[in-house]
XYZ file of C-alpha atoms in Angstrom:
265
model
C 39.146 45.953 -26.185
C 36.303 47.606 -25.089
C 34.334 46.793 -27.267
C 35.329 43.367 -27.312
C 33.955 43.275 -23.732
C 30.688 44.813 -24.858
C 29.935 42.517 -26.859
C 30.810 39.371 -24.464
C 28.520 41.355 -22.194
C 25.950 41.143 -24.955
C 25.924 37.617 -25.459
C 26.348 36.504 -22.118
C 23.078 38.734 -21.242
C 21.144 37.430 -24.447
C 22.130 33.590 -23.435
C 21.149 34.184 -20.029
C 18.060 35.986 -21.187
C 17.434 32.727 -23.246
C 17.812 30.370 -20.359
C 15.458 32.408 -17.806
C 12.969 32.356 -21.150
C 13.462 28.589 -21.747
C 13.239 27.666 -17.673
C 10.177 30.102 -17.643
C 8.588 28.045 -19.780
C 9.434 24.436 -18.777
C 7.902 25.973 -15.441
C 5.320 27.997 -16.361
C 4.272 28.020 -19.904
C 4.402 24.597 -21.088
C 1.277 21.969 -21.199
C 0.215 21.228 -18.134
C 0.449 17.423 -18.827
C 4.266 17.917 -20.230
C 4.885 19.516 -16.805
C 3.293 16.435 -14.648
C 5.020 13.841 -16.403
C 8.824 16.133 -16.297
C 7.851 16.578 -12.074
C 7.058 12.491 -12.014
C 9.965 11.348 -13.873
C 12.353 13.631 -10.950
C 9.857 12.914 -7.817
C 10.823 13.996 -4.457
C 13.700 16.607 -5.513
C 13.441 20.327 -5.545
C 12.248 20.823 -9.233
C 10.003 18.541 -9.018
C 8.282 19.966 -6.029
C 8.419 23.638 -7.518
C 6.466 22.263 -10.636
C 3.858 20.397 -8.849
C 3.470 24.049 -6.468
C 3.201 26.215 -10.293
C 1.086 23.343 -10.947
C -1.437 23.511 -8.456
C -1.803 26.863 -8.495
C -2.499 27.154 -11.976
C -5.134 24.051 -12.082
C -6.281 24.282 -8.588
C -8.558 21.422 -9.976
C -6.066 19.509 -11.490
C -5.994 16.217 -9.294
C -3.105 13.861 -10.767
C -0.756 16.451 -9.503
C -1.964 16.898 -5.859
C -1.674 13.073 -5.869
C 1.832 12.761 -7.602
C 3.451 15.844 -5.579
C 2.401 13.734 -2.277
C 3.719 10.405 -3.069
C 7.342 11.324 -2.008
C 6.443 12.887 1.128
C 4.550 9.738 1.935
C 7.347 7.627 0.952
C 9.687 9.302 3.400
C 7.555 8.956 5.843
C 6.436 12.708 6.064
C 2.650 11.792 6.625
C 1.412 15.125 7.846
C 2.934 16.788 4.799
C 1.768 13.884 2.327
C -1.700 13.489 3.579
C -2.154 17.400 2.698
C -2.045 17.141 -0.746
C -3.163 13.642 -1.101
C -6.780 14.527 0.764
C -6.841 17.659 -1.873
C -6.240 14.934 -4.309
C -9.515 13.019 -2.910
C -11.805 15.837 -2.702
C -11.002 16.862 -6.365
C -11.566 13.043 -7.152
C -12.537 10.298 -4.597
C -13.043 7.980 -7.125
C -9.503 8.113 -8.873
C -7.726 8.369 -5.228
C -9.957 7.387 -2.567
C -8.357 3.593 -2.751
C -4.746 4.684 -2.519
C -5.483 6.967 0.404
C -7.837 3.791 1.887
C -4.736 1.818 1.239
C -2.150 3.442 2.727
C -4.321 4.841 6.249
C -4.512 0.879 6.194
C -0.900 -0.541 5.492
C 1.210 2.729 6.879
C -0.676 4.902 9.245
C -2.706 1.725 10.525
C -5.308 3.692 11.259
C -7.638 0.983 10.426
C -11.273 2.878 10.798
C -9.986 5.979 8.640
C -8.821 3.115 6.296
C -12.059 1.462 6.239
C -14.625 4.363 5.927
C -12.298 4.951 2.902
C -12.833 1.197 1.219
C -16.595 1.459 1.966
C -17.039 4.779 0.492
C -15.495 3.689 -2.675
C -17.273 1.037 -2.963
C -20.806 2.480 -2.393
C -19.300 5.043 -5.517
C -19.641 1.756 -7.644
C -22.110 -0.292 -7.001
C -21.422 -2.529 -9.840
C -17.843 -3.000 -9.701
C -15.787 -4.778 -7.280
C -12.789 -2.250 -6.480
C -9.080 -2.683 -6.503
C -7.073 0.110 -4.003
C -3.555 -0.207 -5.194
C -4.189 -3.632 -6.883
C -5.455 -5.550 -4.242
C -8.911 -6.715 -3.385
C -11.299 -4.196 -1.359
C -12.822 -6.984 0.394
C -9.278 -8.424 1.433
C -8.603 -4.855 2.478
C -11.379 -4.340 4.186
C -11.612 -7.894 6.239
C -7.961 -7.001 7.378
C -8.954 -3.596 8.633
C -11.465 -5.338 10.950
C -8.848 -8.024 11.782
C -6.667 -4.781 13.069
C -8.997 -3.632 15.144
C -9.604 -7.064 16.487
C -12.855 -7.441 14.836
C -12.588 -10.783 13.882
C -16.001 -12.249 13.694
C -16.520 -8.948 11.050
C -13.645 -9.324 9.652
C -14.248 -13.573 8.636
C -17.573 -12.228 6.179
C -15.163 -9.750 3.935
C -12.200 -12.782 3.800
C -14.711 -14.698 2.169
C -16.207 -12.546 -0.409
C -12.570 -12.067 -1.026
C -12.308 -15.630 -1.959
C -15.686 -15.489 -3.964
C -14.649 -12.479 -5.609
C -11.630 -14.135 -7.104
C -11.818 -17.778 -6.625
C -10.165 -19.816 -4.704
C -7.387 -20.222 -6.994
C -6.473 -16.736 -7.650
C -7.552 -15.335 -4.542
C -4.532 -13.918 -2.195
C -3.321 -17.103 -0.182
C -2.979 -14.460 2.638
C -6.998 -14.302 2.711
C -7.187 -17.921 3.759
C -4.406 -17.081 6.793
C -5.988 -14.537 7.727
C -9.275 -16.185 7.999
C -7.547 -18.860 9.929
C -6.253 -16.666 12.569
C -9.743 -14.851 13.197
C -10.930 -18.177 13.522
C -8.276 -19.040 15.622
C -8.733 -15.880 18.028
C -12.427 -16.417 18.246
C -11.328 -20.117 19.125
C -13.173 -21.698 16.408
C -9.705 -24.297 15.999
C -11.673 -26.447 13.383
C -12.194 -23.769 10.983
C -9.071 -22.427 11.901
C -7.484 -25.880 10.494
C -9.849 -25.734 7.409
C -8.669 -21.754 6.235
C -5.301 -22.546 6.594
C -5.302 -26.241 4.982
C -6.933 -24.305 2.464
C -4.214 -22.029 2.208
C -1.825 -24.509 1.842
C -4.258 -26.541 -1.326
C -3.327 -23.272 -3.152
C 0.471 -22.537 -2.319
C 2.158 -25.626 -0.216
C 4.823 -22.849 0.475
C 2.317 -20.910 2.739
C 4.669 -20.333 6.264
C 2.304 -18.621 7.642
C -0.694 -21.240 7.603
C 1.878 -23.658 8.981
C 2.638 -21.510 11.458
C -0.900 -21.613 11.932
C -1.623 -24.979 12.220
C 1.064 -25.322 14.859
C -0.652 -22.846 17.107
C -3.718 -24.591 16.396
C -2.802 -27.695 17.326
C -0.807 -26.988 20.899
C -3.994 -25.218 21.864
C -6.067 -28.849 20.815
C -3.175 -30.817 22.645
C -1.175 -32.138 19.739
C 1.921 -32.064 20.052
C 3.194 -34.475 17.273
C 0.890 -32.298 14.651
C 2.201 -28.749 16.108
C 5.711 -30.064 15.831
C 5.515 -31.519 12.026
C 3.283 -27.683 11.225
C 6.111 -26.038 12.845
C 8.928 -27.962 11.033
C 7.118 -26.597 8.242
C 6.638 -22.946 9.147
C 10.700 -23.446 9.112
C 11.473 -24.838 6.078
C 9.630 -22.260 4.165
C 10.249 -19.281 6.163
C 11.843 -18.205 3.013
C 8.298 -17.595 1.409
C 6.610 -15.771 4.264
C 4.663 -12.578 3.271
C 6.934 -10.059 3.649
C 7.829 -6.316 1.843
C 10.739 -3.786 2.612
C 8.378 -1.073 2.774
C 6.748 -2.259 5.284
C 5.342 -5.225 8.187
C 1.819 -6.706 7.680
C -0.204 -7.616 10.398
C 0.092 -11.387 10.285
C 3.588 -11.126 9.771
C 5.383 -13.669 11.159
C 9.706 -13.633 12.041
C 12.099 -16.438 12.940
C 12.028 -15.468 16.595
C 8.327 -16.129 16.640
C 8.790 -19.773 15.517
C 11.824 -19.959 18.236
C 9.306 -19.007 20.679
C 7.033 -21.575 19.563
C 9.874 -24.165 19.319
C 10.586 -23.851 22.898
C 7.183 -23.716 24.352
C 6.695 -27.574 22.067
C 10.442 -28.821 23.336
């Protein structure tokens, strides 16, 4: 019996001796680019986090993982924590992140001057190349970080290089709104009309240029043209610009064109 025991004690101690080995080197010993894409695939839990931290101590210069390890915390909300390892992600490589970290001082933190030295830096990195943060045009980016900071008359100049970067057909349909409603705050209401009918030549769905319009017209006294806009705005709220992740600044809600509805009735 005993040694029955001694050797369940044996193999117990060589399997476990096998699985500290094997977890050593998933962690530890494995290449470094095996490692990123295991943390990735499992962002945001505990193992994941422990790889990135083995990780970035080994390749202190290792970028992609500063980056990936602070997409969760960012996510979550946990800016303070995120922004740590994303900003060691832009010093190692402000051309590869610079745009994401542009893009999200702009859409999350709303911090729309950190945002924009961000978009202007990356650009003046290349010259000959008209930049993309996270997909979207920097000139669209950039024109709506002016438009947060109520810089609208700065902000019109950027909306249309947008539109001349990309055309008018492919451009964002937001671009034109946008442009409308700096127009429209500067009190320019004929341009304001133009943007927005724009707007609408390229997606007839627009809400948010009908909305628009609506506004536009009650300030120039026309009621019968903010009232047919507004009808609009309602019947394709459905369409307005909108993501779960988070509110844009021309957003526009139901109760908005409620408000609207009673100030016309």
């Amino acid at each position: 019996m005993k040694v029955f025991f001694k050797i369940v004690k044996i193999l117990l101690a060589t399997i476990l001796t096998l699985y500290i080995g094997f977890v050593a080197y998933i962690l530890v010993f494995q290449p470094k680019e095996n490692r990123f894409h295991l943390a990735s695939s499992a962002q945001g839990n505990g193992l994941s986090q422990a790889v990135f931290g083995i990780l970035n101590w080994q390749h202190p210069k290792y970028s992609e993982a500063f980056f990936e390890r602070s997409v969760p915390f960012n996510k979550r909300g946990d800016y303070a924590t995120g922004f740590y390892y994303l900003n060691h992600a832009v010093e190692l490589d402000p051309l590869e992140h610079l745009g994401y970290r542009g893009y999200m001082k702009l859409r999350f933190l709303r911090d729309y001057k950190a945002a924009l030295a961000d978009f202007d830096r990356l650009d003046a990195m290349t010259p000959d190349v008209v930049d993309a943060p996270w997909g979207e045009d920097i000139d669209f980016l950039r024109g709506e970080a002016h438009y947060g900071m109520g810089n609208y008359a700065e902000a019109i100049p950027y909306f249309k290089r947008s539109i001349s970067n990309q055309g008018a057909d492919w451009a964002n349909v937001q671009t034109f709104v946008y442009q409308g409603l700096c127009y429209y705050h500067l009190g320019k209401y004929e341009e304001a009309i133009s943007s927005y009918e724009n707007g609408l030549a390229q997606y007839d769905t627009t809400c948010e240029a009908y909305f628009g319009l609506a506004q536009v017209f009650l300030k120039l006294g026309d009621t019968i043209q903010a009232k047919y806009n507004l009808a609009k705005a309602q019947e394709t709220i459905g369409y307005k610009y909108d993501d779960i992740y988070k509110e844009f600044l021309n957003e526009i809600y139901q109760e908005d064109l409620d408000a609207l509805s009673k100030v016309l009735n």
